[in-house]
Amino acid sequence: DRQVPALVEAGYRVLRYDSRGHGRSDVPAGPYTFEVLTADALGLMDAFGLTKIHFCGLSMGGMVGQMLGAKHGSRLLSLVLSSTAAVMPDTKILDERSAAVRKGGMAVWADPAIDRWFTKAGQERLKADVERVRQTILRTPVEGFCASSAALSTMDQRESIRAITTPTLILVGAEDPGTPPASSKFIHERIASSTLRIIPGAAHFVNVEQAGVFNEALLGFLGRKGAA
């Protein structure tokens, strides 16, 4: 919501979508994999006749972006990876979280997620935005959440991302606990065509908490990589 108006005003067409298992997209039985989630993105591009795109993905979207860059770079004009990682360091936590959600519903994850996704200062400053995110979490289908968590558990793109040659911008909040700056630095070191920017005063949802800084970095990067 914080990026689309700025992108449209700059002359871009924007395609955004609910990942499978989330929002108003279907909820097929899991587990999901990033091969499947990446195929979904390619399928949407094909359905809309989008031969080459600028791809911007945050968190799991950034993991899809890494796979697009490594395996389908010819379809990309540029790549923006935000608040993401090439591998999740502790899959046991993911399994435990899914088990808790299956037992108690999405409500057991709502408050912990908010504390990981926003700084305390951001939660105070952006109360309406945070509440919208909380309601989105509560509406997420349990099966979609757990199936997507399974994709995180099996993902390891530490070596494959070396193949990315697309111009890439990596953005991360300085206070992101889930995909910390160290994870972005690792990706930056593996992608020779990448630039890294660490944004102060933000946790995981850096695009909301520091939307102005995020948008400036995003639009500046896109403007250097080709016309709208």
Short mmCIF file of C-alpha atoms in Angstrom, two decimals:
data_model
loop_
_atom_site.label_atom_id
_atom_site.label_comp_id
_atom_site.label_asym_id
_atom_site.label_seq_id
_atom_site.Cartn_x
_atom_site.Cartn_y
_atom_site.Cartn_z
CA ASP A 1 0.00 0.00 0.00
CA ARG A 2 2.86 2.41 0.76
CA GLN A 3 4.70 1.70 -2.52
CA VAL A 4 2.04 1.44 -5.22
CA PRO A 5 1.01 5.13 -5.36
CA ALA A 6 4.63 6.25 -5.65
CA LEU A 7 5.34 3.70 -8.37
CA VAL A 8 2.21 4.58 -10.36
CA GLU A 9 2.96 8.30 -10.08
CA ALA A 10 6.41 7.60 -11.49
CA GLY A 11 4.83 5.93 -14.52
CA TYR A 12 5.13 2.23 -13.69
CA ARG A 13 2.48 -0.42 -14.09
CA VAL A 14 2.30 -2.49 -10.92
CA LEU A 15 1.25 -6.11 -10.53
CA ARG A 16 0.93 -7.26 -6.94
CA TYR A 17 -0.67 -10.45 -5.75
CA ASP A 18 -1.54 -12.56 -2.73
CA SER A 19 0.84 -15.50 -2.57
CA ARG A 20 -0.85 -18.89 -2.65
CA GLY A 21 -2.33 -19.71 0.73
CA HIS A 22 -2.74 -16.03 1.61
CA GLY A 23 -5.32 -13.29 1.18
CA ARG A 24 -7.83 -14.00 -1.56
CA SER A 25 -5.65 -16.50 -3.41
CA ASP A 26 -6.51 -20.18 -3.29
CA VAL A 27 -5.18 -22.37 -0.48
CA PRO A 28 -3.95 -25.62 -2.06
CA ALA A 29 -2.78 -28.32 0.30
CA GLY A 30 0.86 -28.02 1.31
CA PRO A 31 3.70 -28.23 1.73
CA TYR A 32 4.75 -25.51 -0.69
CA THR A 33 8.24 -25.02 -2.11
CA PHE A 34 9.96 -22.00 -3.55
CA GLU A 35 10.01 -23.76 -6.91
CA VAL A 36 6.19 -23.72 -6.77
CA LEU A 37 6.00 -20.13 -5.49
CA THR A 38 8.39 -18.97 -8.22
CA ALA A 39 6.34 -20.79 -10.85
CA ASP A 40 3.31 -18.85 -9.57
CA ALA A 41 5.10 -15.56 -10.22
CA LEU A 42 6.14 -16.66 -13.71
CA GLY A 43 2.59 -17.86 -14.42
CA LEU A 44 1.20 -14.45 -13.53
CA MET A 45 3.76 -12.75 -15.75
CA ASP A 46 2.79 -15.00 -18.64
CA ALA A 47 -0.93 -14.51 -18.03
CA PHE A 48 -0.52 -10.74 -18.27
CA GLY A 49 1.91 -10.87 -21.18
CA LEU A 50 4.79 -9.40 -19.15
CA THR A 51 7.95 -10.51 -20.94
CA LYS A 52 10.41 -8.66 -18.70
CA ILE A 53 9.78 -6.94 -15.39
CA HIS A 54 11.34 -5.14 -12.46
CA PHE A 55 10.71 -7.55 -9.56
CA CYS A 56 10.48 -6.31 -5.98
CA GLY A 57 9.95 -8.84 -3.20
CA LEU A 58 9.98 -8.54 0.58
CA SER A 59 10.63 -11.44 2.97
CA MET A 60 9.30 -14.58 1.23
CA GLY A 61 8.81 -12.40 -1.85
CA GLY A 62 12.52 -11.72 -1.75
CA MET A 63 13.16 -15.45 -1.67
CA VAL A 64 11.04 -15.83 -4.79
CA GLY A 65 13.05 -12.98 -6.28
CA GLN A 66 16.31 -14.79 -5.59
CA MET A 67 15.07 -17.86 -7.43
CA LEU A 68 13.77 -15.77 -10.32
CA GLY A 69 17.15 -14.07 -10.58
CA ALA A 70 19.13 -17.30 -10.42
CA LYS A 71 16.98 -19.36 -12.78
CA HIS A 72 14.99 -16.89 -14.90
CA GLY A 73 17.19 -13.83 -15.10
CA SER A 74 16.24 -13.27 -18.74
CA ARG A 75 12.76 -12.28 -17.54
CA LEU A 76 14.07 -9.51 -15.28
CA LEU A 77 15.03 -5.90 -15.93
CA SER A 78 16.08 -5.48 -12.32
CA LEU A 79 15.66 -7.15 -8.94
CA VAL A 80 14.90 -5.68 -5.51
CA LEU A 81 15.31 -7.98 -2.50
CA SER A 82 14.10 -6.63 0.83
CA SER A 83 14.10 -8.09 4.34
CA THR A 84 15.03 -11.53 3.11
CA ALA A 85 17.55 -14.37 3.42
CA ALA A 86 19.09 -17.09 1.28
CA VAL A 87 18.51 -19.71 3.99
CA MET A 88 16.68 -19.79 7.33
CA PRO A 89 19.15 -20.60 10.11
CA ASP A 90 16.77 -22.35 12.53
CA THR A 91 14.09 -24.49 10.90
CA LYS A 92 13.14 -26.01 14.25
CA ILE A 93 11.55 -22.70 15.23
CA LEU A 94 9.52 -22.72 12.00
CA ASP A 95 8.25 -26.22 12.73
CA GLU A 96 7.34 -25.29 16.30
CA ARG A 97 5.53 -22.17 15.12
CA SER A 98 3.47 -24.15 12.61
CA ALA A 99 2.56 -26.69 15.26
CA ALA A 100 1.40 -23.91 17.58
CA VAL A 101 -0.69 -22.30 14.84
CA ARG A 102 -2.32 -25.61 13.90
CA LYS A 103 -3.27 -26.05 17.56
CA GLY A 104 -4.30 -22.52 18.49
CA GLY A 105 -5.01 -20.71 15.22
CA MET A 106 -3.38 -17.61 13.79
CA ALA A 107 -4.05 -15.62 16.96
CA VAL A 108 -1.03 -17.28 18.62
CA TRP A 109 1.27 -15.76 15.98
CA ALA A 110 -0.24 -12.28 15.66
CA ASP A 111 1.50 -10.51 18.56
CA PRO A 112 4.88 -12.24 18.13
CA ALA A 113 4.80 -11.36 14.43
CA ILE A 114 4.07 -7.70 15.11
CA ASP A 115 7.00 -7.55 17.54
CA ARG A 116 9.31 -9.06 14.91
CA TRP A 117 8.02 -7.00 11.99
CA PHE A 118 7.93 -3.54 13.62
CA THR A 119 10.15 -1.79 16.13
CA LYS A 120 8.50 -0.64 19.37
CA ALA A 121 8.77 2.94 18.16
CA GLY A 122 7.15 1.99 14.88
CA GLN A 123 4.28 0.27 16.65
CA GLU A 124 3.56 3.47 18.55
CA ARG A 125 3.95 5.76 15.54
CA LEU A 126 2.02 3.64 13.02
CA LYS A 127 -0.82 2.23 15.08
CA ALA A 128 -3.34 2.09 12.21
CA ASP A 129 -0.87 0.40 9.84
CA VAL A 130 0.15 -2.10 12.51
CA GLU A 131 -3.47 -2.96 13.25
CA ARG A 132 -4.13 -3.59 9.55
CA VAL A 133 -1.18 -5.97 9.48
CA ARG A 134 -2.48 -7.69 12.63
CA GLN A 135 -5.89 -8.21 11.03
CA THR A 136 -4.24 -9.58 7.89
CA ILE A 137 -2.38 -12.12 10.02
CA LEU A 138 -5.57 -13.16 11.79
CA ARG A 139 -7.34 -13.67 8.44
CA THR A 140 -4.55 -15.81 6.98
CA PRO A 141 -5.63 -19.44 6.48
CA VAL A 142 -3.81 -21.80 8.83
CA GLU A 143 -3.08 -24.26 6.02
CA GLY A 144 -1.62 -21.51 3.83
CA PHE A 145 0.57 -20.27 6.67
CA CYS A 146 1.89 -23.73 7.55
CA ALA A 147 2.40 -24.77 3.93
CA SER A 148 4.41 -21.60 3.31
CA SER A 149 6.41 -22.14 6.48
CA ALA A 150 7.34 -25.55 5.10
CA ALA A 151 8.77 -23.80 2.03
CA LEU A 152 10.98 -21.73 4.33
CA SER A 153 12.19 -24.88 6.09
CA THR A 154 13.43 -26.51 2.87
CA MET A 155 14.89 -23.45 1.14
CA ASP A 156 18.63 -23.06 0.65
CA GLN A 157 19.72 -20.62 -2.05
CA ARG A 158 23.17 -19.85 -0.68
CA GLU A 159 24.96 -21.22 -3.73
CA SER A 160 22.38 -20.72 -6.47
CA ILE A 161 22.25 -16.93 -6.01
CA ARG A 162 25.84 -16.71 -7.27
CA ALA A 163 24.29 -17.10 -10.74
CA ILE A 164 22.34 -13.81 -10.49
CA THR A 165 23.64 -11.19 -12.92
CA THR A 166 20.57 -8.91 -12.95
CA PRO A 167 21.14 -5.45 -11.41
CA THR A 168 20.01 -5.98 -7.81
CA LEU A 169 19.17 -3.69 -4.91
CA ILE A 170 19.12 -5.21 -1.41
CA LEU A 171 17.23 -3.32 1.31
CA VAL A 172 16.97 -4.28 4.98
CA GLY A 173 15.91 -2.65 8.23
CA ALA A 174 18.76 -2.16 10.67
CA GLU A 175 16.66 -3.69 13.47
CA ASP A 176 15.20 -6.67 11.58
CA PRO A 177 15.46 -9.72 13.89
CA GLY A 178 14.11 -12.36 11.49
CA THR A 179 16.16 -11.60 8.38
CA PRO A 180 18.84 -9.37 9.92
CA PRO A 181 21.35 -7.19 8.07
CA ALA A 182 23.84 -10.08 8.24
CA SER A 183 21.54 -12.11 5.97
CA SER A 184 21.40 -9.27 3.46
CA LYS A 185 25.16 -8.79 3.63
CA PHE A 186 25.57 -12.49 2.81
CA ILE A 187 23.32 -12.15 -0.25
CA HIS A 188 25.16 -8.99 -1.31
CA GLU A 189 28.50 -10.81 -1.14
CA ARG A 190 27.16 -13.59 -3.38
CA ILE A 191 25.53 -11.36 -6.02
CA ALA A 192 28.22 -9.42 -7.85
CA SER A 193 25.66 -7.11 -9.49
CA SER A 194 24.09 -6.04 -6.18
CA THR A 195 24.00 -2.91 -4.02
CA LEU A 196 23.14 -3.10 -0.32
CA ARG A 197 21.40 -0.45 1.77
CA ILE A 198 20.68 -0.84 5.48
CA ILE A 199 17.86 1.48 6.61
CA PRO A 200 17.89 2.72 10.24
CA GLY A 201 14.76 2.85 12.38
CA ALA A 202 13.04 -0.19 10.91
CA ALA A 203 12.56 -3.87 11.55
CA HIS A 204 11.22 -6.43 9.06
CA PHE A 205 8.52 -4.26 7.47
CA VAL A 206 10.99 -1.59 6.44
CA ASN A 207 8.73 -0.64 3.51
CA VAL A 208 6.06 0.47 6.00
CA GLU A 209 8.14 1.75 8.90
CA GLN A 210 10.43 3.83 6.71
CA ALA A 211 8.26 4.09 3.60
CA GLY A 212 9.70 7.41 2.45
CA VAL A 213 13.30 6.21 2.59
CA PHE A 214 12.33 2.86 1.05
CA ASN A 215 10.46 4.49 -1.84
CA GLU A 216 13.28 6.92 -2.53
CA ALA A 217 15.76 4.06 -2.72
CA LEU A 218 13.42 1.93 -4.83
CA LEU A 219 12.53 4.62 -7.36
CA GLY A 220 16.10 5.84 -7.59
CA PHE A 221 17.29 2.33 -8.37
CA LEU A 222 14.53 1.66 -10.91
CA GLY A 223 15.18 4.98 -12.61
CA ARG A 224 18.79 3.98 -13.18
CA LYS A 225 17.83 0.58 -14.62
CA GLY A 226 15.48 1.63 -17.40
CA ALA A 227 12.43 3.70 -18.26
CA ALA A 228 9.04 2.94 -16.74
#
